[in-house]
Amino acid sequence: MKMLLALALSLVCSVSGASATQWPNGAKAAVVLTYDDALESQLDHAVPALDAAGFKATFFLAGVKLADVERWRAAAAEGHELANHTIFHPCPASSSSSDRRYTSEAYTPESMLKEIEQQNVLLTALDGKPTHGFASPCGQTMAGGDDYLEALRTAKLVTYVRGVYTSPDDLRADVGRIDPMHVPSRGFPEGVAGAQLIDFAKQAEAGGGMAVYLFHGVGGDYLQVSDAAHRQLIAWLAVHRNEVWVTTLQGALDWAKAHPSPSR
């Protein structure tokens, strides 16, 4: 009986291990750092810290300020991914204090897709790339009471859609098999400690999957992580760069698709 139990456990473990993605250079997991809303604190604090460590990240732009255009263009030139977060960032009226014209209830799926298409034009003007990923504003995909996600998939306006939730299973998943229109990510509360940020990467390392971080302000603006905590995470990732591959979200998805795990 003990031998049968051991055999069963070994089979379960082998299946679990086989489901993880085969990351480059023997890395155990991928870490993707994403930043929403084109905030100045990201340009002031996040980009310099990333560049100093030699890491590339993904920035979902919405409401880009004219004064920041050249800095976003420079970030793209350094290899950071610029991605779509709409122009006006429409959220549900219940969670937004903005002009009612720019709440998700005031949109239709058609007008939402048109705005996403127009934001792609700006992104191409900044980075010269013909395609871009997308993060849904406020993590929801409703427009005027209708879900626009499948219409967005059909329109092929974006290469992926990043959400705002990560389950433990996601950190063990074969990334090449996930639906690109439902890419998980995890946000963190204000005041989060660097150790808590690092723990998320450690969980992905243990599971063999991908940890996608969702940040807003870094040392400023709103929903902020402190500059110190952010730098602590970057420092840990730099020390462990052989075990954890830090890349853009498009880069991680492209790699996983091009390098299927042995179980596929």
mmCIF file of C-alpha atoms in Angstrom:
data_model
loop_
_atom_site.group_PDB
_atom_site.id
_atom_site.type_symbol
_atom_site.label_atom_id
_atom_site.label_comp_id
_atom_site.label_asym_id
_atom_site.label_seq_id
_atom_site.Cartn_x
_atom_site.Cartn_y
_atom_site.Cartn_z
ATOM 1 C CA MET A 1 0.000 0.000 0.000
ATOM 2 C CA LYS A 2 2.818 2.424 0.894
ATOM 3 C CA MET A 3 4.518 1.688 -2.418
ATOM 4 C CA LEU A 4 1.303 2.356 -4.317
ATOM 5 C CA LEU A 5 0.800 5.620 -2.446
ATOM 6 C CA ALA A 6 4.362 6.722 -3.169
ATOM 7 C CA LEU A 7 3.906 5.879 -6.838
ATOM 8 C CA ALA A 8 0.666 7.852 -6.990
ATOM 9 C CA LEU A 9 2.304 10.862 -5.357
ATOM 10 C CA SER A 10 5.236 10.714 -7.759
ATOM 11 C CA LEU A 11 2.854 10.675 -10.714
ATOM 12 C CA VAL A 12 0.970 13.666 -9.364
ATOM 13 C CA CYS A 13 4.210 15.560 -8.848
ATOM 14 C CA SER A 14 5.459 14.717 -12.322
ATOM 15 C CA VAL A 15 2.231 15.932 -13.890
ATOM 16 C CA SER A 16 2.368 19.117 -11.820
ATOM 17 C CA GLY A 17 5.994 19.758 -12.764
ATOM 18 C CA ALA A 18 5.305 19.046 -16.428
ATOM 19 C CA SER A 19 2.627 21.719 -16.489
ATOM 20 C CA ALA A 20 5.118 24.477 -15.691
ATOM 21 C CA THR A 21 6.672 26.537 -18.471
ATOM 22 C CA GLN A 22 10.234 25.854 -19.634
ATOM 23 C CA TRP A 23 11.783 29.298 -19.117
ATOM 24 C CA PRO A 24 15.024 30.438 -20.798
ATOM 25 C CA ASN A 25 18.482 29.557 -19.469
ATOM 26 C CA GLY A 26 17.072 27.225 -16.871
ATOM 27 C CA ALA A 27 15.120 29.903 -14.999
ATOM 28 C CA LYS A 28 12.524 28.490 -12.633
ATOM 29 C CA ALA A 29 9.894 31.188 -13.214
ATOM 30 C CA ALA A 30 9.145 34.432 -14.990
ATOM 31 C CA VAL A 31 8.441 37.732 -13.286
ATOM 32 C CA VAL A 32 6.668 40.513 -15.150
ATOM 33 C CA LEU A 33 6.456 44.000 -13.651
ATOM 34 C CA THR A 34 3.547 46.036 -15.018
ATOM 35 C CA TYR A 35 2.599 49.636 -14.290
ATOM 36 C CA ASP A 36 -0.759 51.260 -15.045
ATOM 37 C CA ASP A 37 -1.936 54.752 -16.006
ATOM 38 C CA ALA A 38 1.226 56.438 -17.379
ATOM 39 C CA LEU A 39 2.068 58.070 -14.048
ATOM 40 C CA GLU A 40 4.953 60.506 -13.582
ATOM 41 C CA SER A 41 6.199 58.610 -10.532
ATOM 42 C CA GLN A 42 6.785 55.613 -12.784
ATOM 43 C CA LEU A 43 9.038 57.703 -15.004
ATOM 44 C CA ASP A 44 10.731 59.322 -11.998
ATOM 45 C CA HIS A 45 11.302 56.196 -9.892
ATOM 46 C CA ALA A 46 10.384 52.903 -11.579
ATOM 47 C CA VAL A 47 12.093 53.360 -14.949
ATOM 48 C CA PRO A 48 15.461 54.477 -13.483
ATOM 49 C CA ALA A 49 15.476 51.555 -11.025
ATOM 50 C CA LEU A 50 14.625 49.086 -13.775
ATOM 51 C CA ASP A 51 17.228 50.500 -16.140
ATOM 52 C CA ALA A 52 19.927 50.382 -13.470
ATOM 53 C CA ALA A 53 19.221 46.658 -12.958
ATOM 54 C CA GLY A 54 18.964 45.939 -16.683
ATOM 55 C CA PHE A 55 15.307 44.881 -16.429
ATOM 56 C CA LYS A 56 12.484 45.566 -18.882
ATOM 57 C CA ALA A 57 8.888 46.099 -17.770
ATOM 58 C CA THR A 58 5.434 46.727 -19.227
ATOM 59 C CA PHE A 59 3.673 50.082 -18.927
ATOM 60 C CA PHE A 60 -0.048 50.302 -19.675
ATOM 61 C CA LEU A 61 -0.618 53.861 -20.836
ATOM 62 C CA ALA A 62 -3.786 55.910 -20.391
ATOM 63 C CA GLY A 63 -4.156 59.671 -20.174
ATOM 64 C CA VAL A 64 -0.643 60.345 -21.442
ATOM 65 C CA LYS A 65 0.523 63.887 -20.697
ATOM 66 C CA LEU A 66 2.141 65.924 -23.457
ATOM 67 C CA ALA A 67 5.043 66.788 -21.148
ATOM 68 C CA ASP A 68 5.821 63.069 -20.729
ATOM 69 C CA VAL A 69 5.689 61.997 -24.372
ATOM 70 C CA GLU A 70 9.447 62.105 -24.944
ATOM 71 C CA ARG A 71 10.140 60.223 -21.720
ATOM 72 C CA TRP A 72 7.735 57.450 -22.730
ATOM 73 C CA ARG A 73 9.334 57.336 -26.143
ATOM 74 C CA ALA A 74 12.742 57.020 -24.473
ATOM 75 C CA ALA A 75 11.467 54.219 -22.220
ATOM 76 C CA ALA A 76 10.277 52.319 -25.274
ATOM 77 C CA ALA A 77 13.651 52.845 -26.947
ATOM 78 C CA GLU A 78 15.292 51.261 -23.879
ATOM 79 C CA GLY A 79 13.222 48.105 -24.424
ATOM 80 C CA HIS A 80 10.299 48.654 -22.080
ATOM 81 C CA GLU A 81 6.927 47.541 -23.411
ATOM 82 C CA LEU A 82 4.271 50.214 -23.907
ATOM 83 C CA ALA A 83 0.763 48.772 -23.880
ATOM 84 C CA ASN A 84 -2.843 49.884 -24.162
ATOM 85 C CA HIS A 85 -4.989 50.984 -21.213
ATOM 86 C CA THR A 86 -7.473 53.048 -23.295
ATOM 87 C CA ILE A 87 -7.365 56.826 -23.673
ATOM 88 C CA PHE A 88 -9.785 57.944 -20.944
ATOM 89 C CA HIS A 89 -9.615 54.934 -18.583
ATOM 90 C CA PRO A 90 -13.386 54.351 -18.284
ATOM 91 C CA CYS A 91 -14.343 52.676 -15.004
ATOM 92 C CA PRO A 92 -17.780 51.962 -13.501
ATOM 93 C CA ALA A 93 -19.507 55.065 -12.155
ATOM 94 C CA SER A 94 -19.587 53.487 -8.697
ATOM 95 C CA SER A 95 -15.782 53.492 -8.541
ATOM 96 C CA SER A 96 -15.059 56.670 -10.466
ATOM 97 C CA SER A 97 -15.358 60.372 -9.728
ATOM 98 C CA SER A 98 -14.542 61.367 -13.291
ATOM 99 C CA ASP A 99 -16.782 62.957 -15.909
ATOM 100 C CA ARG A 100 -19.818 60.718 -16.439
ATOM 101 C CA ARG A 101 -19.064 60.684 -20.151
ATOM 102 C CA TYR A 102 -15.993 58.620 -19.367
ATOM 103 C CA THR A 103 -17.548 55.969 -17.151
ATOM 104 C CA SER A 104 -17.941 52.485 -18.572
ATOM 105 C CA GLU A 105 -21.734 52.770 -18.417
ATOM 106 C CA ALA A 106 -21.559 55.581 -20.984
ATOM 107 C CA TYR A 107 -19.686 53.384 -23.467
ATOM 108 C CA THR A 108 -20.809 50.632 -25.798
ATOM 109 C CA PRO A 109 -18.610 47.696 -26.831
ATOM 110 C CA GLU A 110 -18.240 49.402 -30.204
ATOM 111 C CA SER A 111 -17.092 52.725 -28.738
ATOM 112 C CA MET A 112 -14.728 50.940 -26.349
ATOM 113 C CA LEU A 113 -13.070 49.084 -29.193
ATOM 114 C CA LYS A 114 -12.794 52.319 -31.146
ATOM 115 C CA GLU A 115 -11.011 53.974 -28.234
ATOM 116 C CA ILE A 116 -8.646 51.031 -27.885
ATOM 117 C CA GLU A 117 -7.920 51.246 -31.602
ATOM 118 C CA GLN A 118 -7.144 54.969 -31.320
ATOM 119 C CA GLN A 119 -4.854 54.407 -28.331
ATOM 120 C CA ASN A 120 -2.939 51.907 -30.441
ATOM 121 C CA VAL A 121 -2.211 54.738 -32.860
ATOM 122 C CA LEU A 122 -0.582 56.768 -30.076
ATOM 123 C CA LEU A 123 1.408 53.767 -28.886
ATOM 124 C CA THR A 124 2.734 53.098 -32.386
ATOM 125 C CA ALA A 125 3.729 56.739 -32.643
ATOM 126 C CA LEU A 126 5.701 56.308 -29.412
ATOM 127 C CA ASP A 127 7.351 52.922 -29.948
ATOM 128 C CA GLY A 128 7.000 52.174 -33.669
ATOM 129 C CA LYS A 129 5.438 48.764 -33.015
ATOM 130 C CA PRO A 130 2.378 47.606 -34.979
ATOM 131 C CA THR A 131 0.742 45.583 -32.181
ATOM 132 C CA HIS A 132 0.218 46.046 -28.458
ATOM 133 C CA GLY A 133 -1.146 44.316 -25.395
ATOM 134 C CA PHE A 134 -4.000 45.646 -23.277
ATOM 135 C CA ALA A 135 -5.060 45.955 -19.640
ATOM 136 C CA SER A 136 -8.735 46.600 -18.964
ATOM 137 C CA PRO A 137 -9.438 49.747 -16.906
ATOM 138 C CA CYS A 138 -10.299 48.893 -13.304
ATOM 139 C CA GLY A 139 -9.941 45.232 -14.247
ATOM 140 C CA GLN A 140 -13.427 45.022 -15.761
ATOM 141 C CA THR A 141 -14.569 44.509 -19.348
ATOM 142 C CA MET A 142 -18.103 45.896 -19.321
ATOM 143 C CA ALA A 143 -19.252 48.722 -21.556
ATOM 144 C CA GLY A 144 -22.836 49.935 -21.320
ATOM 145 C CA GLY A 145 -23.794 46.749 -19.541
ATOM 146 C CA ASP A 146 -22.249 44.399 -22.125
ATOM 147 C CA ASP A 147 -18.958 42.550 -21.963
ATOM 148 C CA TYR A 148 -16.673 43.618 -24.797
ATOM 149 C CA LEU A 149 -13.930 41.026 -24.290
ATOM 150 C CA GLU A 150 -15.002 38.567 -26.979
ATOM 151 C CA ALA A 151 -15.579 41.413 -29.437
ATOM 152 C CA LEU A 152 -12.047 42.568 -28.658
ATOM 153 C CA ARG A 153 -10.743 39.056 -29.275
ATOM 154 C CA THR A 154 -12.524 38.890 -32.631
ATOM 155 C CA ALA A 155 -11.314 42.339 -33.675
ATOM 156 C CA LYS A 156 -7.681 41.339 -33.006
ATOM 157 C CA LEU A 157 -6.849 44.854 -31.854
ATOM 158 C CA VAL A 158 -4.613 43.632 -29.029
ATOM 159 C CA THR A 159 -2.300 40.682 -28.469
ATOM 160 C CA TYR A 160 -3.418 39.942 -24.902
ATOM 161 C CA VAL A 161 -5.574 41.286 -22.068
ATOM 162 C CA ARG A 162 -4.134 41.520 -18.568
ATOM 163 C CA GLY A 163 -6.584 41.136 -15.707
ATOM 164 C CA VAL A 164 -6.231 42.011 -12.022
ATOM 165 C CA TYR A 165 -6.441 38.677 -10.191
ATOM 166 C CA THR A 166 -3.994 35.807 -9.635
ATOM 167 C CA SER A 167 -4.836 32.453 -8.053
ATOM 168 C CA PRO A 168 -2.291 30.032 -6.572
ATOM 169 C CA ASP A 169 -2.871 27.774 -9.579
ATOM 170 C CA ASP A 170 -1.826 30.584 -11.923
ATOM 171 C CA LEU A 171 1.641 30.580 -10.365
ATOM 172 C CA ARG A 172 2.013 26.912 -11.326
ATOM 173 C CA ALA A 173 0.398 27.119 -14.751
ATOM 174 C CA ASP A 174 1.978 26.417 -18.108
ATOM 175 C CA VAL A 175 1.895 29.971 -19.449
ATOM 176 C CA GLY A 176 1.809 28.742 -23.033
ATOM 177 C CA ARG A 177 -1.639 27.303 -22.350
ATOM 178 C CA ILE A 178 -3.320 30.286 -20.729
ATOM 179 C CA ASP A 179 -5.920 32.246 -22.650
ATOM 180 C CA PRO A 180 -4.130 35.447 -23.747
ATOM 181 C CA MET A 181 -7.385 37.329 -23.205
ATOM 182 C CA HIS A 182 -7.303 36.392 -19.519
ATOM 183 C CA VAL A 183 -3.755 36.996 -18.287
ATOM 184 C CA PRO A 184 -3.625 37.033 -14.474
ATOM 185 C CA SER A 185 -1.865 39.680 -12.396
ATOM 186 C CA ARG A 186 -1.730 40.794 -8.779
ATOM 187 C CA GLY A 187 -1.957 44.262 -7.282
ATOM 188 C CA PHE A 188 -0.755 45.229 -3.815
ATOM 189 C CA PRO A 189 -2.134 47.567 -1.136
ATOM 190 C CA GLU A 190 -0.511 50.854 -0.244
ATOM 191 C CA GLY A 191 2.118 50.361 2.407
ATOM 192 C CA VAL A 192 3.087 46.905 1.158
ATOM 193 C CA ALA A 193 6.533 45.872 2.381
ATOM 194 C CA GLY A 194 9.326 44.819 0.084
ATOM 195 C CA ALA A 195 9.328 41.361 1.680
ATOM 196 C CA GLN A 196 5.699 40.862 0.622
ATOM 197 C CA LEU A 197 6.532 41.845 -2.945
ATOM 198 C CA ILE A 198 9.436 39.422 -2.973
ATOM 199 C CA ASP A 199 7.273 36.618 -1.601
ATOM 200 C CA PHE A 200 5.070 36.758 -4.706
ATOM 201 C CA ALA A 201 8.123 36.086 -6.900
ATOM 202 C CA LYS A 202 9.169 33.254 -4.599
ATOM 203 C CA GLN A 203 5.742 31.634 -4.995
ATOM 204 C CA ALA A 204 6.114 31.679 -8.774
ATOM 205 C CA GLU A 205 9.644 30.316 -8.475
ATOM 206 C CA ALA A 206 8.327 27.404 -6.422
ATOM 207 C CA GLY A 207 5.492 26.779 -8.874
ATOM 208 C CA GLY A 208 7.428 27.218 -12.094
ATOM 209 C CA GLY A 209 4.931 29.675 -13.567
ATOM 210 C CA MET A 210 4.727 33.429 -13.996
ATOM 211 C CA ALA A 211 4.157 36.208 -11.460
ATOM 212 C CA VAL A 212 2.679 39.360 -12.999
ATOM 213 C CA TYR A 213 2.855 42.394 -10.707
ATOM 214 C CA LEU A 214 0.386 45.273 -11.070
ATOM 215 C CA PHE A 215 1.650 48.653 -9.864
ATOM 216 C CA HIS A 216 0.314 52.191 -10.076
ATOM 217 C CA GLY A 217 2.271 54.915 -8.293
ATOM 218 C CA VAL A 218 5.864 54.228 -7.281
ATOM 219 C CA GLY A 219 7.012 56.603 -4.571
ATOM 220 C CA GLY A 220 4.243 59.040 -5.516
ATOM 221 C CA ASP A 221 0.863 59.523 -7.209
ATOM 222 C CA TYR A 222 -1.872 57.115 -6.018
ATOM 223 C CA LEU A 223 -2.247 53.443 -5.040
ATOM 224 C CA GLN A 224 1.449 53.720 -4.511
ATOM 225 C CA VAL A 225 4.121 51.302 -3.492
ATOM 226 C CA SER A 226 6.980 53.079 -1.779
ATOM 227 C CA ASP A 227 10.155 53.692 -3.723
ATOM 228 C CA ALA A 228 12.059 51.769 -1.027
ATOM 229 C CA ALA A 229 9.837 48.665 -1.262
ATOM 230 C CA HIS A 230 9.975 48.762 -5.048
ATOM 231 C CA ARG A 231 13.771 49.007 -5.001
ATOM 232 C CA GLN A 232 13.960 46.143 -2.521
ATOM 233 C CA LEU A 233 12.043 43.960 -4.981
ATOM 234 C CA ILE A 234 14.275 45.038 -7.871
ATOM 235 C CA ALA A 235 17.387 44.286 -5.803
ATOM 236 C CA TRP A 236 16.139 40.785 -4.935
ATOM 237 C CA LEU A 237 15.313 40.071 -8.565
ATOM 238 C CA ALA A 238 18.768 41.252 -9.598
ATOM 239 C CA VAL A 239 20.457 38.881 -7.150
ATOM 240 C CA HIS A 240 18.247 36.006 -8.338
ATOM 241 C CA ARG A 241 18.265 36.765 -12.052
ATOM 242 C CA ASN A 242 19.536 33.250 -12.855
ATOM 243 C CA GLU A 243 16.553 31.652 -11.121
ATOM 244 C CA VAL A 244 13.866 34.184 -12.058
ATOM 245 C CA TRP A 245 13.560 35.628 -15.562
ATOM 246 C CA VAL A 246 12.396 39.252 -15.510
ATOM 247 C CA THR A 247 10.843 40.284 -18.808
ATOM 248 C CA THR A 248 7.955 42.150 -20.405
ATOM 249 C CA LEU A 249 4.503 40.622 -20.506
ATOM 250 C CA GLN A 250 4.594 40.281 -24.279
ATOM 251 C CA GLY A 251 8.043 38.743 -24.011
ATOM 252 C CA ALA A 252 6.917 36.135 -21.488
ATOM 253 C CA LEU A 253 3.836 35.187 -23.498
ATOM 254 C CA ASP A 254 5.788 34.968 -26.756
ATOM 255 C CA TRP A 255 8.472 32.788 -25.160
ATOM 256 C CA ALA A 256 5.956 30.414 -23.587
ATOM 257 C CA LYS A 257 4.103 30.023 -26.868
ATOM 258 C CA ALA A 258 7.294 29.364 -28.845
ATOM 259 C CA HIS A 259 8.730 26.915 -26.283
ATOM 260 C CA PRO A 260 6.013 24.468 -25.286
ATOM 261 C CA SER A 261 6.552 22.324 -22.229
ATOM 262 C CA PRO A 262 7.209 18.599 -22.788
ATOM 263 C CA SER A 263 3.631 17.797 -21.744
ATOM 264 C CA ARG A 264 2.213 19.612 -24.761
#
